[in-house]
mmCIF file of C-alpha atoms and ligand atoms in Angstrom:
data_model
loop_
_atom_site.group_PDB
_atom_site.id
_atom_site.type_symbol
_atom_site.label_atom_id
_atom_site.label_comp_id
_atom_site.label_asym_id
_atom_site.label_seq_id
_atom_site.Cartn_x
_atom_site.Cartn_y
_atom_site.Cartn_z
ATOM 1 C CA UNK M 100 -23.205 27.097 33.338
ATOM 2 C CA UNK M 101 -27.032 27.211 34.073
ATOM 3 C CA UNK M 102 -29.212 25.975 31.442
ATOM 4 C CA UNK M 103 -30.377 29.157 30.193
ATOM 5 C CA UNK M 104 -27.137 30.450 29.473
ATOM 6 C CA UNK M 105 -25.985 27.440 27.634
ATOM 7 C CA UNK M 106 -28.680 27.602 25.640
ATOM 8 C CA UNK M 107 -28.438 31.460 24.941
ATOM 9 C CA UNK M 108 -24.290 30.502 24.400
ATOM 10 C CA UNK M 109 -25.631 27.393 21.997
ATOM 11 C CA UNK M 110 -27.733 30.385 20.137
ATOM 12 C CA UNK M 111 -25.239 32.899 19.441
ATOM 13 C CA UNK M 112 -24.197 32.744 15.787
ATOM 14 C CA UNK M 113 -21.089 31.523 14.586
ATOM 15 C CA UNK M 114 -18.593 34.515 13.981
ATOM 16 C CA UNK M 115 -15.482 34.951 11.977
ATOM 17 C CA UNK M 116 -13.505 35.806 15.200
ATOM 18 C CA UNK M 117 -15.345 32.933 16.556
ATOM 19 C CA UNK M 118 -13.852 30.778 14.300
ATOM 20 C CA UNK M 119 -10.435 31.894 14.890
ATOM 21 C CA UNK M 120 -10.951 31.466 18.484
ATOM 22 C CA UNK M 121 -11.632 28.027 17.767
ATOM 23 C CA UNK M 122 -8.361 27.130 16.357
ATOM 24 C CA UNK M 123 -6.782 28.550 19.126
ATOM 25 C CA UNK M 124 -8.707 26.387 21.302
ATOM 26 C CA UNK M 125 -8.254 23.641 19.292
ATOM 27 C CA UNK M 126 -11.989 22.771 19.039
ATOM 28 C CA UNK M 127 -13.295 21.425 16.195
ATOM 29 C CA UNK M 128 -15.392 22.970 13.183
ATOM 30 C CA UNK M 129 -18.262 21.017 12.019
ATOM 31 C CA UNK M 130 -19.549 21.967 8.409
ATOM 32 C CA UNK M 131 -22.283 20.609 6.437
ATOM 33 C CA UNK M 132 -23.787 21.399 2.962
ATOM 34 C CA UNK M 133 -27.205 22.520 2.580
ATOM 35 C CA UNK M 134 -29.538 24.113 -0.724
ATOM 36 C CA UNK M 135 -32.638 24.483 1.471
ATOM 37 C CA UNK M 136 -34.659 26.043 4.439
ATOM 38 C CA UNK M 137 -35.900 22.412 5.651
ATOM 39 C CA UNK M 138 -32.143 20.758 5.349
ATOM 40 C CA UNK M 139 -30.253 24.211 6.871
ATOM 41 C CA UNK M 140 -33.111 24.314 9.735
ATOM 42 C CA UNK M 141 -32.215 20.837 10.564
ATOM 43 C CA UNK M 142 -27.873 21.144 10.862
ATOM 44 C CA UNK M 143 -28.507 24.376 12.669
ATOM 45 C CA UNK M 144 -30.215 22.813 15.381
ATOM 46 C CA UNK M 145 -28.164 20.076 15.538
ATOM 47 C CA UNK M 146 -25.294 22.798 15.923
ATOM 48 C CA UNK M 147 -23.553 22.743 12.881
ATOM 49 C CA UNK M 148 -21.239 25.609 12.849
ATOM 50 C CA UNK M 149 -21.176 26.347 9.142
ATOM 51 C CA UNK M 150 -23.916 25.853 6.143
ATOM 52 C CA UNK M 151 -21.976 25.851 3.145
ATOM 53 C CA UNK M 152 -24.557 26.386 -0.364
ATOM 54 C CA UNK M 153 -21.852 24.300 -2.227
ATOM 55 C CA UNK M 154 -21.640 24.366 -5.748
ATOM 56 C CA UNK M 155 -21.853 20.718 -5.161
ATOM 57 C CA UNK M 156 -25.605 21.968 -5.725
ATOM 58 C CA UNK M 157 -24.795 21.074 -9.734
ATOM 59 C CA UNK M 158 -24.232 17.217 -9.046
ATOM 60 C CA UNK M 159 -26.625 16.587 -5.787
ATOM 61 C CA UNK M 160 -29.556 18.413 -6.336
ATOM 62 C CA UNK M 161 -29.369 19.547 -9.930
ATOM 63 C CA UNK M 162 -27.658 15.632 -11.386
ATOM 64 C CA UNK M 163 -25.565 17.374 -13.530
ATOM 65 C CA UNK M 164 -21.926 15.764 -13.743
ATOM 66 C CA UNK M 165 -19.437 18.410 -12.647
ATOM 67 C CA UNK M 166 -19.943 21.991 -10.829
ATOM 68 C CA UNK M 167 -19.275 23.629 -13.973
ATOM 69 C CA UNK M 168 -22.941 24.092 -15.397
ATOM 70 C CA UNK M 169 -24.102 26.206 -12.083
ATOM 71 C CA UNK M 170 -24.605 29.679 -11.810
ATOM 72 C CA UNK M 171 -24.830 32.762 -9.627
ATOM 73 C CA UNK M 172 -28.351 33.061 -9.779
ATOM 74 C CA UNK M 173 -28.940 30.114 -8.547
ATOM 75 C CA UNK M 174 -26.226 30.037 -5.416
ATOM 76 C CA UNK M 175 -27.710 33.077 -4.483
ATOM 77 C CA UNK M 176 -31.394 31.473 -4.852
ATOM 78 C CA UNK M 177 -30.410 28.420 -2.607
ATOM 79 C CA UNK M 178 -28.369 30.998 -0.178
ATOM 80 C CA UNK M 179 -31.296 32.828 0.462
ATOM 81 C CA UNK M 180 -33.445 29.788 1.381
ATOM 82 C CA UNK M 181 -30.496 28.244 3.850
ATOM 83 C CA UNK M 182 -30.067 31.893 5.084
ATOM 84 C CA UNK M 183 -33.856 31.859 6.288
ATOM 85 C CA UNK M 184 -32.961 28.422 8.209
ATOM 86 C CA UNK M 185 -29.760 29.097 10.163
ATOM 87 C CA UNK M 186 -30.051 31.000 13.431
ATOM 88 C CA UNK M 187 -27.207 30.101 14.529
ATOM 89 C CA UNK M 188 -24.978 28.695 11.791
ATOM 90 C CA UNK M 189 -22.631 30.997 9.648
ATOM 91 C CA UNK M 190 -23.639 30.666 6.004
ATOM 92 C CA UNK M 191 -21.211 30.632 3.589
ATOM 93 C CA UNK M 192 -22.357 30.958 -0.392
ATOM 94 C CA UNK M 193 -19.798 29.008 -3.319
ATOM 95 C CA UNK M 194 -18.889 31.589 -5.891
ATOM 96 C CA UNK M 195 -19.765 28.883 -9.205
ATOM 97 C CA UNK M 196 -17.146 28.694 -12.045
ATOM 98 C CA UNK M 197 -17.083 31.759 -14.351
ATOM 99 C CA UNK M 198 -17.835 34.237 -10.947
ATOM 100 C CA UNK M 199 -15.012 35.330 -10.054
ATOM 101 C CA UNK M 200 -12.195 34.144 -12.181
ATOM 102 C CA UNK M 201 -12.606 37.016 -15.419
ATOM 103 C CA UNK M 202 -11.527 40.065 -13.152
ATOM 104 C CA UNK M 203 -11.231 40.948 -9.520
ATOM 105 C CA UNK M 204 -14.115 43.739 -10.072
ATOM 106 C CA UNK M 205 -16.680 40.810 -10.938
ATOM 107 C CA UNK M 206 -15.998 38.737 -8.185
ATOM 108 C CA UNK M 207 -16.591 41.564 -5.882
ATOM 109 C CA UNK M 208 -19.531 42.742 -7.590
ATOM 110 C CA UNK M 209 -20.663 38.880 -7.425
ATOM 111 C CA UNK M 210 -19.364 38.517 -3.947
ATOM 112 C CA UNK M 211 -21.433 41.391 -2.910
ATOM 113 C CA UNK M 212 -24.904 39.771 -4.888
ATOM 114 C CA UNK M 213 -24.272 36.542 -2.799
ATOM 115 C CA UNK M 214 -24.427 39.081 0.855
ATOM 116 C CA UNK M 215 -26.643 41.539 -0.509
ATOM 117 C CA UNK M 216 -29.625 38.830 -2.035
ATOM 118 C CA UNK M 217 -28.394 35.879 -0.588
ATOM 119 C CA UNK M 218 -28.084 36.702 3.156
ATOM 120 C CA UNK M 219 -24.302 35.211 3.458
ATOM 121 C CA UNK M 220 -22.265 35.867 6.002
ATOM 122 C CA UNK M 221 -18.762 34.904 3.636
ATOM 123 C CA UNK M 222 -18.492 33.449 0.210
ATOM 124 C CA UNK M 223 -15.794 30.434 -0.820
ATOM 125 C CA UNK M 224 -13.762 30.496 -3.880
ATOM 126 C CA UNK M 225 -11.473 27.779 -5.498
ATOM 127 C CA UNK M 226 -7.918 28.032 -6.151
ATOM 128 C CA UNK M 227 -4.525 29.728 -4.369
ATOM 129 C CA UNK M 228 -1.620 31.838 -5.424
ATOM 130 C CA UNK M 229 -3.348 32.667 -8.733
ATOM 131 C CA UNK M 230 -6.640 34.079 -7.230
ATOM 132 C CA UNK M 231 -5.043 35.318 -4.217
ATOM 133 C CA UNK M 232 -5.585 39.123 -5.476
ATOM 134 C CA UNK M 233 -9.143 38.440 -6.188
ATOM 135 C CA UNK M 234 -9.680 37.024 -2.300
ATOM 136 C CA UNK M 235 -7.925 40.550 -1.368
ATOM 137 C CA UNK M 236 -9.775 42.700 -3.221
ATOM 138 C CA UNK M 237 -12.943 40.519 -2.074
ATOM 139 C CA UNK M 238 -11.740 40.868 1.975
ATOM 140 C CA UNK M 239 -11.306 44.643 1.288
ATOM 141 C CA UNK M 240 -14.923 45.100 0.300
ATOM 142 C CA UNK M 241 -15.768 43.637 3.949
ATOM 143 C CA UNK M 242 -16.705 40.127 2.909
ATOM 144 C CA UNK M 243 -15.248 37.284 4.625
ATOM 145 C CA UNK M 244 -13.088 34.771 2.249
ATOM 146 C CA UNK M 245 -13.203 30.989 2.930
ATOM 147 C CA UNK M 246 -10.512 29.392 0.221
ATOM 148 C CA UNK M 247 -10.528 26.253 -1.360
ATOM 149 C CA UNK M 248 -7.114 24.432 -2.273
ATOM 150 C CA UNK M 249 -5.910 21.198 -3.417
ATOM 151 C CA UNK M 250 -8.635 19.519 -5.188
ATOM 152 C CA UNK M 251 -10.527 22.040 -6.666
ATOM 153 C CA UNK M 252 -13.540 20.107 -8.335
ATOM 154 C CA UNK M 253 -13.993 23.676 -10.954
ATOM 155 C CA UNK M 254 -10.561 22.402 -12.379
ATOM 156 C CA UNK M 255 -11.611 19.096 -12.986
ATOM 157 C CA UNK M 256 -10.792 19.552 -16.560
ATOM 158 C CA UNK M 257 -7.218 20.525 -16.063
ATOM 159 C CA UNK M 258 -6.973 17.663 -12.945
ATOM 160 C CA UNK M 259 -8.329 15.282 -15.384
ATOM 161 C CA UNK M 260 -10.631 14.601 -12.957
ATOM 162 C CA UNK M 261 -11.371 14.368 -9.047
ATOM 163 C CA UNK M 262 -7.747 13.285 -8.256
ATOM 164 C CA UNK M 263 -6.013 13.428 -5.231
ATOM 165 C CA UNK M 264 -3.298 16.386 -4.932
ATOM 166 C CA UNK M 265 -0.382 16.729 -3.504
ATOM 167 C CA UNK M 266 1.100 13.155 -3.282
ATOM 168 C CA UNK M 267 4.482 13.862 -5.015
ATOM 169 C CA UNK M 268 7.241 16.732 -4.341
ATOM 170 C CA UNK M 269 5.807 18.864 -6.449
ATOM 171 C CA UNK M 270 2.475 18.745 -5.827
ATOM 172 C CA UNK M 271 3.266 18.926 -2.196
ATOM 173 C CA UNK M 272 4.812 22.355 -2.772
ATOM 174 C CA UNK M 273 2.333 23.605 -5.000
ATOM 175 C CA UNK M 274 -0.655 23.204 -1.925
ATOM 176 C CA UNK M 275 1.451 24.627 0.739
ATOM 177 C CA UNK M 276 2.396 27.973 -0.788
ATOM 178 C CA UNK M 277 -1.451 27.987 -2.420
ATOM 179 C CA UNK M 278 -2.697 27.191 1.207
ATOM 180 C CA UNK M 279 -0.086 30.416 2.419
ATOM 181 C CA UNK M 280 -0.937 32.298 -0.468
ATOM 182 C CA UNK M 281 -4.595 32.276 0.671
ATOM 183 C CA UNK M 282 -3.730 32.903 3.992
ATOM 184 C CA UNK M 283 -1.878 36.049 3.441
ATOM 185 C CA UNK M 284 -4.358 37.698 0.929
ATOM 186 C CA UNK M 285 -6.735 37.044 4.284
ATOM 187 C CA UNK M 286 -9.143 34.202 3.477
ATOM 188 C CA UNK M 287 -10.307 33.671 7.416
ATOM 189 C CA UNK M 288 -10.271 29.742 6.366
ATOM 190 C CA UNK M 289 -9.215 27.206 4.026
ATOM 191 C CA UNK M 290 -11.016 24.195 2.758
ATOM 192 C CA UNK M 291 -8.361 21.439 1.726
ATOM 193 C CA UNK M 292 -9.741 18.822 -0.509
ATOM 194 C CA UNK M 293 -8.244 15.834 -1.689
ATOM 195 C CA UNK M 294 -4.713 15.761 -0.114
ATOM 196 C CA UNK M 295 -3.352 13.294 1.779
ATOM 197 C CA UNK M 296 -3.535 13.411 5.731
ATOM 198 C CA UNK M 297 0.201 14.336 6.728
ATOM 199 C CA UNK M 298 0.358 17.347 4.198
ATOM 200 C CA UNK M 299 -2.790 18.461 5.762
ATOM 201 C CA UNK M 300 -1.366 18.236 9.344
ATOM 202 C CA UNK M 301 1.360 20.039 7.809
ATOM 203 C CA UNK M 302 -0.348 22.944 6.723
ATOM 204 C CA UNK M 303 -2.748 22.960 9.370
ATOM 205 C CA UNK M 304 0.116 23.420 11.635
ATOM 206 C CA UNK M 305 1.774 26.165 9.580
ATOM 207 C CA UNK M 306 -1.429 28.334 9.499
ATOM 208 C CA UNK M 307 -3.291 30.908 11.578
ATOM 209 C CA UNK M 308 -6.685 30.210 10.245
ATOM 210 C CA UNK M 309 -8.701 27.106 10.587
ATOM 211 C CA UNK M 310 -8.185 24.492 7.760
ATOM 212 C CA UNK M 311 -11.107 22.589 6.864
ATOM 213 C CA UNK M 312 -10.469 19.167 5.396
ATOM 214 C CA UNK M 313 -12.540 16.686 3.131
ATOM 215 C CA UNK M 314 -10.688 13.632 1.948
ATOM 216 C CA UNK M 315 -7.635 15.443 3.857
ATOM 217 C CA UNK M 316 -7.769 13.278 7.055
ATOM 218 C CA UNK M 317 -8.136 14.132 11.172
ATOM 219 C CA UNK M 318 -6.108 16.861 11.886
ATOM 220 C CA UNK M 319 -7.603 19.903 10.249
ATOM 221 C CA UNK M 320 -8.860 22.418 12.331
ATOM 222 C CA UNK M 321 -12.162 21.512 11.072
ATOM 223 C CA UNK M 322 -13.928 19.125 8.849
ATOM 224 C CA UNK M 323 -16.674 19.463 5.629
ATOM 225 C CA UNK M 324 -18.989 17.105 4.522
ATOM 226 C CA UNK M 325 -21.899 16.908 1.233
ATOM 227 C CA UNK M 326 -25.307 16.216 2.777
ATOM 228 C CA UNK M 327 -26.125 14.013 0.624
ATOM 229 C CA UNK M 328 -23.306 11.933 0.979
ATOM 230 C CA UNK M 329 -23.333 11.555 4.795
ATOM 231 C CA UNK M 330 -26.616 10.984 4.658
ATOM 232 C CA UNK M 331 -27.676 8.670 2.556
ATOM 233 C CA UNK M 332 -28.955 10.219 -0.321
ATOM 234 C CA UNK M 333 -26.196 10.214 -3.239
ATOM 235 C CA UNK M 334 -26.506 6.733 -5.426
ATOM 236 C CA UNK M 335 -22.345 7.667 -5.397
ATOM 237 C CA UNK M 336 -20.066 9.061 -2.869
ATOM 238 C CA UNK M 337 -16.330 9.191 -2.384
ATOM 239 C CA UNK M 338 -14.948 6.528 -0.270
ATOM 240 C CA UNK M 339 -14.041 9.163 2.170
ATOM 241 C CA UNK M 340 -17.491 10.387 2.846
ATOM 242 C CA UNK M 341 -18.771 8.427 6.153
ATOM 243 C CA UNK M 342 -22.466 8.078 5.659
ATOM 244 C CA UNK M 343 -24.255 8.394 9.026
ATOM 245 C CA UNK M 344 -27.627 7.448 7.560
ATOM 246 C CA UNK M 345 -29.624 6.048 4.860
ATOM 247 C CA UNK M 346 -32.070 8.100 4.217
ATOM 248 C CA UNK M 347 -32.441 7.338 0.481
ATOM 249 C CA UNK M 348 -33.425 3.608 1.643
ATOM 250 C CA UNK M 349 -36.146 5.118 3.967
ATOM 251 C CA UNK M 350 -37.216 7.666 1.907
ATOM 252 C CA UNK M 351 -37.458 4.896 -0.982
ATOM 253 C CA UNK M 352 -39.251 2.458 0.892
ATOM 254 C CA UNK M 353 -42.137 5.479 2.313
ATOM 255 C CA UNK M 354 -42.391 6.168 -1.397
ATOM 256 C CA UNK M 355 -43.169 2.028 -1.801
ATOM 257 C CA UNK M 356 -45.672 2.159 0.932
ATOM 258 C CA UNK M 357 -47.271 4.648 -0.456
ATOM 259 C CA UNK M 358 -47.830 3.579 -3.686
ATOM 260 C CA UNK M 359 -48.992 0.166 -2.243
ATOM 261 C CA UNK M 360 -51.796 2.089 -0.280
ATOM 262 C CA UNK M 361 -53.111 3.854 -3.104
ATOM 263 C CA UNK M 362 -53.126 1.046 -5.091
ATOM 264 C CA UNK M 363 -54.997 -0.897 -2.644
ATOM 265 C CA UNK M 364 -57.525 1.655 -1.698
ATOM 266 C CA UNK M 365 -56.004 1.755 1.703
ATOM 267 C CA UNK M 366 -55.159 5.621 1.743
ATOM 268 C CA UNK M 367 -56.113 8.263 2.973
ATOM 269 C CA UNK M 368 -57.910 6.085 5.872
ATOM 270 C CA UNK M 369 -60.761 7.743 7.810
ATOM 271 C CA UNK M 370 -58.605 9.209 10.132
ATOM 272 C CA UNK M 371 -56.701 11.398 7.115
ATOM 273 C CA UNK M 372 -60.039 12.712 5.600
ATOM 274 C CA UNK M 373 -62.790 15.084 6.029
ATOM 275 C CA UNK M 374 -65.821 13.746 7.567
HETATM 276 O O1 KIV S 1046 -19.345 22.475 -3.347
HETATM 277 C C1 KIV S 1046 -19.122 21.944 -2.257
HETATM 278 O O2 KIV S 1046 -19.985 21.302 -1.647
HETATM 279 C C2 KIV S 1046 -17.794 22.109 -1.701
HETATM 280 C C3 KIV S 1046 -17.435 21.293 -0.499
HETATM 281 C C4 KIV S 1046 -17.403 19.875 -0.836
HETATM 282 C C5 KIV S 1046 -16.193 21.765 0.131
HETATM 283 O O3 KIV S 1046 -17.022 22.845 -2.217
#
């Protein structure tokens, strides 16, 4: 391939049938988080394939302690700044808690608010056999579904908290028909969360669309990660969050220098003022 055209075949934007392609292939999905143009402008030109606006927004950015507190407004505020940075990179908005679960006709209409103001591509939504009607009626209004089983951080109340699911017979069950449940009502991908990493081989295996895995181990079609967490910048992150960087260390210790140079009369220099 000459060097224009890979670049012009690095450029063209991540599709759904793209995706599904992919998993064919067998060729990886790489996800990241991201709430801003400088952030999404970033992942997209280091070829991330998808910028998910995470409702992960509520603990990261806005330090509350759960997802719960977030709202439409602002997913669709943060989507629209992310949308302006990705070129190339799908971008996928998080329908927050108390979107889409009171009837099938809000989560549409919400859905739509998320395309329509937001510039996404596809919204996400927690949960499986129980919202499966809402993802169809969402799909039917031409807006691409990307699901969310296992641990589903908006049911943290009835999980009793971020706990790993699926680890007995029961649970095990439960996942798989959610994960199939999605997958028939025609979510074009399914984030699995917090299972262990042979139920999510299982499933990957047993599904047509790409499963994308945090805390769910290697073999998912496909794997998401919190910015924050991989790079640096959460004072917590779960123990299966790799951190590639420390950017809250270098960021911190700019912010010391800084402060030392004002203090000592040493900034701005000559060279960064006005003569
Ligand atoms: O809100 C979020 O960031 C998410 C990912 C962690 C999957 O749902």
């Amino acid at each position: 391939m000459s060097t224009v055209t890979a670049k012009a075949a690095r450029e063209q934007r991540i599709t759904i049938p793209s995706l599904l392609v992919r998993k064919k292939r067998g060729e990886r999905i790489a996800i990241l988080t991201a709430y801003d143009f400088t952030f999404a402008s970033i992942f997209d030109a280091a070829d991330i394939d998808v910028l998910l606006v995470g409702d992960s927004l509520g603990n990261v950015v806005q330090g509350q302690a759960t997802t719960l507190p977030v709202t439409l407004d602002e997913i669709v505020y943060h989507t629209r700044l992310v949308a302006r940075g990705a070129r190339r990179a799908m971008v996928v908005s998080d329908m927050p808690f108390g979107s889409y679960q009171i009837s099938a006709e809000d989560a549409v209409r919400n859905a739509c608010r998320c395309v329509k103001e937001g510039g996404a591509h596809a919204v996400k939504l927690e949960g499986g056999e129980h919202i499966a009607a809402t993802v169809e009626r969402i799909v039917a209004a031409e807006i691409p579904v990307m699901a969310h089983v296992g641990l589903t951080p908006q049911a943290i109340h009835r999980m009793g908290g971020h706990c790993v699911q699926g680890r007995d017979q029961a649970g095990r069950s439960r996942v798989i028909r959610d994960a199939q449940a999605v997958e028939a009502a025609g979510a074009f991908a399914v984030v699995l969360e917090g299972v262990p990493e042979a139920l999510a081989r299982e499933i990957t295996q047993r599904l047509t669309i790409p499963t994308i895995g945090i805390g769910a181990g290697v073999h998912c079609d496909g794997q998401v990660l919190v910015m924050h967490d991989m790079l640096g910048l959460s004072d917590w992150a779960p123990s299966f969050a790799k951190q590639y960087a420390n950017l809250g260390s270098l960021a911190s210790q700019a912010a010391r220098n800084f402060a030392e140079e004002v203090a000592n009369s040493k900034f701005p220099d000559a060279r960064h003022s006005y003569q």
